[in-house]
């Protein structure tokens, strides 16, 4: 069977014998017959667990808006244009609206990225800033969660009478899903807050579980939101396989988000009846910038409630990684150890560290099996130090896997990994 893999400028056609292919897993193909603006407007007119914005705000209100950074495929410019139109109709002045990019501990966005996220008119007309997680003076302390996470939130976000957080709902490696309270933490939180929430023990599998709305980090985030002195209102969307808005959910950060998660799961969850020796994961655009984001995409193979790769199997990630590794800790730490088990033991006793969660995920993969990367952005020598196998192309990766597992190798392919939740459907009586 001929299969095309394509991410950004990286493209390859490969042939995989049908007898070896279990399935190609990708988002369910759905099509909304409605205009995207109509979907958003209907949601804002019918918020879940909250009054309408028009019934909460007045012409003197000050509004803080949180938007996603460039690592998300959120249609922010459309969402924010509709929100700003409503605020304008209420008589709220531009000077009383602040927009913060919820980049958490990610790098700051460039001017061109801000323009892509918001549109030039919004960028030039409103007060727009990134979250700066390293400057403690910019954050207000609101107490601790029951997990002892110190709640430091960006003062510019707390400046208003309400926080409106926009975002998309998709799967996430340890918060279960994106959206909802995740816009606050890590989005606009201080470094120490993020590190504690993302600590080794909080995200340790299976406490941090992809596709689990009750994951430990998610519950910690939501507990923090409840300590805010002002309302936290969300506008989250679920996208279809073409990154078009399929549905929208606004209102209370828990109840509206939960309804959105139900819809996302109906599109994303898919079951396979056997585990694979080899899983090939084709990154999507936003998860292909660097290895850090690519590893999050790979989480769908084994950080769910029912992993789809065999113990001793292999994961091959197909990703350009134009920005290289994307997290210093990966390159600084991993080469110093001989195995995934050693890395996990070290992290267990040294957490929290900045971006340690990326190393933690790689270590989980390494304890489970072998990890390969088809990429243009990282060389073979560097990947060898990271305990990963470098492949010039997918043909070589597949050939390597056939030699390793034999002619009866079983293969799964995943496309758009952040829009799917693949699960192994174990037979009655235990796993095969």
Coordinates of C-alpha atoms in Angstrom, one line a residue:
X1 CA 0.0 0.0 0.0
X2 CA 1.4 3.4 -1.0
X3 CA 1.2 6.0 1.8
X4 CA 2.2 9.7 1.6
X5 CA 3.8 11.3 4.6
X6 CA 4.0 15.1 4.6
X7 CA 4.8 17.7 7.2
X8 CA 5.7 21.2 6.1
X9 CA 8.3 20.8 3.4
X10 CA 9.2 17.2 4.3
X11 CA 7.4 14.7 2.1
X12 CA 7.9 11.0 1.3
X13 CA 6.0 8.2 -0.4
X14 CA 6.4 4.7 1.1
X15 CA 5.1 1.3 0.3
X16 CA 4.0 -0.9 3.2
X17 CA 2.6 -4.4 2.5
X18 CA -1.1 -4.5 3.4
X19 CA -0.5 -7.8 5.3
X20 CA 1.7 -5.9 7.7
X21 CA -0.5 -2.9 8.2
X22 CA -2.9 -2.9 11.1
X23 CA -4.4 0.5 10.4
X24 CA -3.9 4.1 9.5
X25 CA -5.2 6.2 12.5
X26 CA -6.3 9.7 11.8
X27 CA -9.1 12.0 12.9
X28 CA -12.6 11.0 11.9
X29 CA -13.6 12.7 8.8
X30 CA -16.5 15.1 9.6
X31 CA -17.8 18.2 7.9
X32 CA -19.7 21.1 9.5
X33 CA -22.2 22.6 7.1
X34 CA -22.2 25.8 9.2
X35 CA -20.1 28.9 8.9
X36 CA -17.4 29.1 11.5
X37 CA -18.5 32.5 12.7
X38 CA -22.1 31.2 13.2
X39 CA -20.7 28.3 15.4
X40 CA -18.8 30.8 17.6
X41 CA -21.6 33.3 17.9
X42 CA -24.1 30.6 18.8
X43 CA -21.8 29.4 21.6
X44 CA -21.3 32.9 23.0
X45 CA -25.1 33.4 22.9
X46 CA -25.6 30.2 24.8
X47 CA -22.7 29.9 27.3
X48 CA -22.5 26.8 29.5
X49 CA -22.5 27.4 33.3
X50 CA -22.2 31.1 32.9
X51 CA -24.1 34.3 32.0
X52 CA -23.5 35.8 28.6
X53 CA -20.6 38.3 28.4
X54 CA -23.2 41.0 27.8
X55 CA -24.8 40.2 31.1
X56 CA -21.4 40.2 33.0
X57 CA -19.7 43.3 31.5
X58 CA -20.5 47.0 31.0
X59 CA -18.9 49.9 29.2
X60 CA -16.6 50.5 32.2
X61 CA -15.3 47.0 32.4
X62 CA -11.6 46.0 32.0
X63 CA -11.0 42.8 30.2
X64 CA -8.0 40.5 30.1
X65 CA -7.8 38.1 27.2
X66 CA -5.5 35.0 27.0
X67 CA -4.6 33.5 23.6
X68 CA -2.6 30.5 22.6
X69 CA 1.0 30.8 21.3
X70 CA 2.3 29.7 17.9
X71 CA 2.6 26.0 19.0
X72 CA -1.2 25.6 18.8
X73 CA -3.4 25.6 15.6
X74 CA -6.0 27.7 17.3
X75 CA -8.0 30.0 15.0
X76 CA -7.2 32.8 17.4
X77 CA -7.6 35.7 14.9
X78 CA -11.2 34.7 14.2
X79 CA -12.1 34.0 17.9
X80 CA -10.7 37.3 19.1
X81 CA -12.2 39.3 16.3
X82 CA -15.7 38.1 17.4
X83 CA -15.0 38.7 21.1
X84 CA -13.6 42.2 20.4
X85 CA -16.6 43.1 18.3
X86 CA -18.9 42.2 21.3
X87 CA -16.8 44.2 23.7
X88 CA -16.9 47.1 21.4
X89 CA -20.7 46.9 21.2
X90 CA -20.7 47.1 25.0
X91 CA -18.8 50.3 24.8
X92 CA -15.6 48.9 26.2
X93 CA -12.6 51.0 25.2
X94 CA -9.5 49.5 23.5
X95 CA -7.4 50.9 26.3
X96 CA -9.4 48.7 28.8
X97 CA -8.5 45.5 27.0
X98 CA -5.2 43.6 27.4
X99 CA -4.2 40.6 25.4
X100 CA -1.6 38.1 26.9
X101 CA -0.1 35.3 24.8
X102 CA -0.2 32.2 27.1
X103 CA 3.2 30.8 26.1
X104 CA 3.9 29.4 29.6
X105 CA 7.6 28.4 29.5
X106 CA 7.8 28.3 25.7
X107 CA 10.0 30.9 24.0
X108 CA 8.5 34.3 23.4
X109 CA 6.7 34.8 20.1
X110 CA 8.2 36.9 17.4
X111 CA 6.4 39.9 15.9
X112 CA 5.5 38.0 12.8
X113 CA 4.1 35.1 14.9
X114 CA 2.0 37.6 16.9
X115 CA 0.8 39.0 13.6
X116 CA -0.1 35.5 12.4
X117 CA -1.9 34.7 15.7
X118 CA -3.9 37.9 16.1
X119 CA -3.9 39.7 12.8
X120 CA -2.1 43.0 12.2
X121 CA -5.0 45.3 13.1
X122 CA -5.5 43.7 16.5
X123 CA -1.7 43.6 17.2
X124 CA -1.3 47.3 16.3
X125 CA -4.5 48.5 18.2
X126 CA -4.3 46.6 21.5
X127 CA -1.9 46.1 24.4
X128 CA -0.3 42.7 23.5
X129 CA 2.4 40.9 25.5
X130 CA 3.9 37.4 26.0
X131 CA 3.9 35.8 29.3
X132 CA 7.4 36.3 30.8
X133 CA 7.7 33.3 33.3
X134 CA 11.0 34.3 34.7
X135 CA 10.3 37.8 36.1
X136 CA 8.7 37.1 39.5
X137 CA 7.8 40.8 40.0
X138 CA 5.3 40.5 37.2
X139 CA 3.2 37.9 39.1
X140 CA 0.8 37.9 42.0
X141 CA 0.7 35.2 44.6
X142 CA -2.8 33.7 45.2
X143 CA -1.9 30.9 47.6
X144 CA -1.3 27.2 47.1
X145 CA -3.2 24.2 45.8
X146 CA -3.7 21.0 47.8
X147 CA -0.7 19.6 45.9
X148 CA 1.4 22.5 47.2
X149 CA 1.6 24.2 43.8
X150 CA 2.3 27.9 44.5
X151 CA -0.2 30.0 42.4
X152 CA 1.6 32.9 40.8
X153 CA -0.4 34.5 38.0
X154 CA 0.6 37.3 35.6
X155 CA -0.5 40.6 37.1
X156 CA -1.6 42.0 33.7
X157 CA -4.0 39.1 33.5
X158 CA -5.5 39.8 36.9
X159 CA -5.7 43.6 36.1
X160 CA -9.2 43.3 34.6
X161 CA -12.7 42.5 35.8
X162 CA -12.8 39.2 33.9
X163 CA -10.4 36.8 32.2
X164 CA -11.5 35.5 28.8
X165 CA -9.4 32.5 27.7
X166 CA -9.5 31.3 24.1
X167 CA -8.1 28.0 22.9
X168 CA -8.6 24.7 21.3
X169 CA -9.4 21.3 22.8
X170 CA -7.2 18.5 21.7
X171 CA -5.3 15.7 23.4
X172 CA -2.4 16.5 25.7
X173 CA 0.3 14.1 27.0
X174 CA -0.2 14.7 30.7
X175 CA -3.0 17.3 31.2
X176 CA -5.4 15.0 29.4
X177 CA -6.6 17.7 27.0
X178 CA -5.7 21.3 26.1
X179 CA -8.0 24.2 26.8
X180 CA -9.9 25.2 29.9
X181 CA -7.8 25.8 32.9
X182 CA -4.6 25.1 31.0
X183 CA -4.7 28.6 29.6
X184 CA -4.0 29.9 33.1
X185 CA -1.4 27.2 34.1
X186 CA 1.0 27.0 32.4
X187 CA -0.2 29.7 30.0
X188 CA 0.2 32.9 32.1
X189 CA 1.9 31.5 35.2
X190 CA 5.3 32.0 36.8
X191 CA 8.1 29.5 36.4
X192 CA 7.8 28.0 39.9
X193 CA 4.1 27.4 39.4
X194 CA 4.6 25.6 36.1
X195 CA 7.5 23.5 37.4
X196 CA 5.5 22.3 40.4
X197 CA 2.4 21.5 38.4
X198 CA 4.5 19.7 35.8
X199 CA 6.7 18.0 38.4
X200 CA 7.8 14.4 38.0
X201 CA 5.3 13.0 40.4
X202 CA 2.3 14.9 39.1
X203 CA 2.9 13.8 35.5
X204 CA 4.3 10.4 36.3
X205 CA 2.4 7.8 34.2
X206 CA -0.5 7.0 34.8
X207 CA -1.2 10.1 37.0
X208 CA -0.5 12.3 33.9
X209 CA -2.5 10.5 31.2
X210 CA -3.3 11.5 27.6
X211 CA -7.0 11.6 27.1
X212 CA -7.9 11.6 30.9
X213 CA -9.9 14.6 32.0
X214 CA -9.2 13.6 35.7
X215 CA -5.4 13.6 35.3
X216 CA -3.5 15.0 38.3
X217 CA -2.0 18.1 36.5
X218 CA -5.5 19.0 35.1
X219 CA -7.1 18.8 38.5
X220 CA -4.3 20.9 40.0
X221 CA -4.8 23.5 37.3
X222 CA -8.5 23.7 37.9
X223 CA -8.1 24.1 41.6
X224 CA -5.8 27.0 40.9
X225 CA -8.4 28.7 38.7
X226 CA -10.9 28.5 41.6
X227 CA -8.6 30.8 43.6
X228 CA -8.8 33.6 41.1
X229 CA -10.3 36.9 42.4
X230 CA -12.1 37.5 39.1
X231 CA -14.2 35.3 36.8
X232 CA -12.4 33.0 34.3
X233 CA -14.5 32.6 31.2
X234 CA -13.5 30.4 28.3
X235 CA -14.1 30.2 24.6
X236 CA -12.7 26.9 23.3
X237 CA -13.2 25.2 20.0
X238 CA -12.9 21.7 18.6
X239 CA -11.4 21.4 15.1
X240 CA -12.1 18.9 12.4
X241 CA -9.5 17.0 10.4
X242 CA -8.9 20.1 8.2
X243 CA -8.3 22.4 11.2
X244 CA -11.7 24.0 10.6
X245 CA -14.0 24.8 13.6
X246 CA -16.4 21.9 14.2
X247 CA -17.9 23.1 17.4
X248 CA -17.4 25.8 20.1
X249 CA -17.9 26.0 23.8
X250 CA -18.0 29.1 26.0
X251 CA -18.7 29.9 29.6
X252 CA -17.5 28.2 32.8
X253 CA -14.0 26.9 32.6
X254 CA -15.0 23.4 33.8
X255 CA -18.5 22.7 32.6
X256 CA -18.0 24.3 29.1
X257 CA -14.6 22.5 28.8
X258 CA -16.1 19.2 29.7
X259 CA -18.8 19.5 27.0
X260 CA -16.0 20.3 24.5
X261 CA -14.0 17.3 25.6
X262 CA -17.0 15.0 25.0
X263 CA -17.2 16.2 21.4
X264 CA -13.4 16.0 20.9
X265 CA -13.3 12.4 22.2
X266 CA -16.1 11.4 19.9
X267 CA -13.9 12.5 17.0
X268 CA -10.6 11.5 18.3
X269 CA -10.9 8.1 20.1
X270 CA -10.3 5.1 18.0
X271 CA -9.6 1.4 18.9
X272 CA -7.3 -1.2 17.5
X273 CA -7.6 -4.9 18.2
X274 CA -3.8 -5.6 18.3
X275 CA -0.7 -3.8 19.4
X276 CA 2.0 -2.9 16.9
X277 CA 5.7 -3.7 16.6
X278 CA 6.2 -0.4 14.8
X279 CA 4.2 2.8 15.1
X280 CA 5.0 5.6 12.7
X281 CA 3.8 9.0 13.9
X282 CA 3.5 11.8 11.3
X283 CA 3.7 15.1 13.2
X284 CA 1.4 17.9 12.3
X285 CA 2.6 21.4 11.6
X286 CA 2.4 22.8 15.2
X287 CA 4.1 19.7 16.7
X288 CA 6.9 19.6 14.2
X289 CA 8.8 22.8 15.2
X290 CA 11.3 20.9 17.4
X291 CA 11.9 17.6 19.1
X292 CA 10.3 18.9 22.3
X293 CA 6.9 19.3 20.6
X294 CA 7.4 16.2 18.5
X295 CA 7.8 14.0 21.6
X296 CA 4.4 15.3 22.8
X297 CA 3.0 14.0 19.5
X298 CA 4.6 10.6 20.1
X299 CA 2.8 10.4 23.5
X300 CA -0.3 9.0 21.7
X301 CA 1.5 5.7 21.2
X302 CA 1.9 4.7 24.9
X303 CA 0.9 7.4 27.4
X304 CA -2.8 6.6 27.2
X305 CA -4.9 4.3 29.4
X306 CA -4.3 1.5 26.8
X307 CA -1.0 1.8 24.8
X308 CA -1.0 0.6 21.2
X309 CA 2.7 -0.3 20.9
X310 CA 4.0 -3.7 22.1
X311 CA 6.6 -3.8 24.9
X312 CA 9.9 -3.9 23.1
X313 CA 8.3 -2.3 20.0
X314 CA 9.5 0.8 18.1
X315 CA 8.2 4.3 17.6
X316 CA 9.3 6.3 14.6
X317 CA 8.6 10.0 14.5
X318 CA 8.4 11.8 11.2
X319 CA 9.1 15.5 11.9
X320 CA 11.2 18.3 10.4
X321 CA 12.3 19.8 13.8
X322 CA 13.4 23.0 12.0
X323 CA 14.2 24.6 15.4
X324 CA 16.3 21.6 16.5
X325 CA 15.7 20.1 19.9
X326 CA 13.8 23.0 21.5
X327 CA 14.7 22.2 25.1
X328 CA 18.2 22.4 26.5
X329 CA 17.6 19.8 29.2
X330 CA 17.1 17.1 26.6
X331 CA 20.6 17.6 25.1
X332 CA 22.2 18.4 28.4
X333 CA 20.8 15.5 30.4
X334 CA 20.0 12.4 28.3
X335 CA 23.6 11.7 27.0
X336 CA 24.8 11.3 30.7
X337 CA 22.7 8.1 31.2
X338 CA 22.7 4.6 29.7
X339 CA 18.9 3.9 29.8
X340 CA 15.5 5.3 30.2
X341 CA 15.3 3.7 33.6
X342 CA 18.4 5.6 34.8
X343 CA 16.9 8.9 33.5
X344 CA 13.6 8.3 35.3
X345 CA 15.4 7.5 38.5
X346 CA 17.4 10.7 38.3
X347 CA 14.4 12.8 37.5
X348 CA 12.5 11.3 40.4
X349 CA 15.0 12.7 42.8
X350 CA 15.8 16.0 41.1
X351 CA 12.4 17.2 39.9
X352 CA 11.2 19.8 39.2
X353 CA 13.4 21.1 36.5
X354 CA 12.6 23.3 33.6
X355 CA 11.2 21.2 30.7
X356 CA 12.0 18.0 32.6
X357 CA 8.7 16.6 31.3
X358 CA 10.1 16.3 27.8
X359 CA 13.0 14.2 29.1
X360 CA 10.5 12.2 31.2
X361 CA 8.5 11.3 28.1
X362 CA 11.5 10.3 26.1
X363 CA 12.7 8.2 29.0
X364 CA 9.3 6.4 29.2
X365 CA 9.6 5.7 25.5
X366 CA 13.1 4.3 26.0
X367 CA 12.0 2.0 28.8
X368 CA 9.3 0.7 26.5
X369 CA 11.2 0.1 23.3
X370 CA 13.2 1.9 20.6
X371 CA 12.7 5.4 19.4
X372 CA 13.6 6.6 15.9
X373 CA 13.3 10.0 14.2
X374 CA 13.1 10.9 10.5
X375 CA 14.1 14.5 10.4
X376 CA 16.0 17.3 8.6
X377 CA 16.7 19.4 11.7
X378 CA 18.8 17.2 14.0
X379 CA 21.9 15.2 13.0
X380 CA 22.7 11.6 13.6
X381 CA 25.4 12.3 16.2
X382 CA 23.1 14.3 18.4
X383 CA 20.3 11.8 18.2
X384 CA 22.7 9.0 19.1
X385 CA 23.5 10.8 22.3
X386 CA 19.8 11.1 23.0
X387 CA 19.5 7.3 22.7
X388 CA 17.4 7.8 19.5
X389 CA 17.9 6.2 16.1
X390 CA 18.4 8.6 13.2
X391 CA 16.9 7.7 9.8
X392 CA 17.5 9.6 6.6
X393 CA 14.1 8.7 5.4
X394 CA 11.1 6.5 6.3
X395 CA 12.1 3.8 3.8
X396 CA 15.3 3.2 5.9
X397 CA 13.3 3.2 9.1
X398 CA 10.8 0.7 7.8
X399 CA 13.6 -1.5 6.4
X400 CA 15.3 -1.4 9.8
X401 CA 12.1 -2.4 11.6
X402 CA 11.5 -5.4 9.2
X403 CA 15.0 -6.6 9.9
X404 CA 14.4 -6.3 13.6
X405 CA 10.9 -7.8 13.9
X406 CA 10.8 -10.1 10.9
X407 CA 8.5 -10.4 7.8
X408 CA 5.4 -10.7 10.0
X409 CA 5.9 -7.3 11.6
X410 CA 2.7 -5.4 12.6
X411 CA 2.6 -1.7 11.8
X412 CA 0.4 1.2 12.8
X413 CA 0.5 4.7 11.3
X414 CA -0.8 7.8 13.1
X415 CA -1.5 11.1 11.3
X416 CA -2.3 14.4 13.1
X417 CA -1.4 12.8 16.5
X418 CA -2.8 15.7 18.6
X419 CA -6.3 15.1 17.1
X420 CA -6.5 11.4 17.8
X421 CA -6.6 9.2 20.9
X422 CA -5.7 5.7 19.7
X423 CA -6.4 2.9 22.2
X424 CA -5.8 -0.8 22.3
X425 CA -9.0 -2.9 22.6
X426 CA -7.7 -5.7 24.8
X427 CA -9.5 -9.1 24.4
X428 CA -11.5 -10.4 27.3
X429 CA -9.1 -12.3 29.7
X430 CA -6.2 -9.9 29.3
X431 CA -3.8 -8.5 26.7
X432 CA -2.6 -10.4 23.7

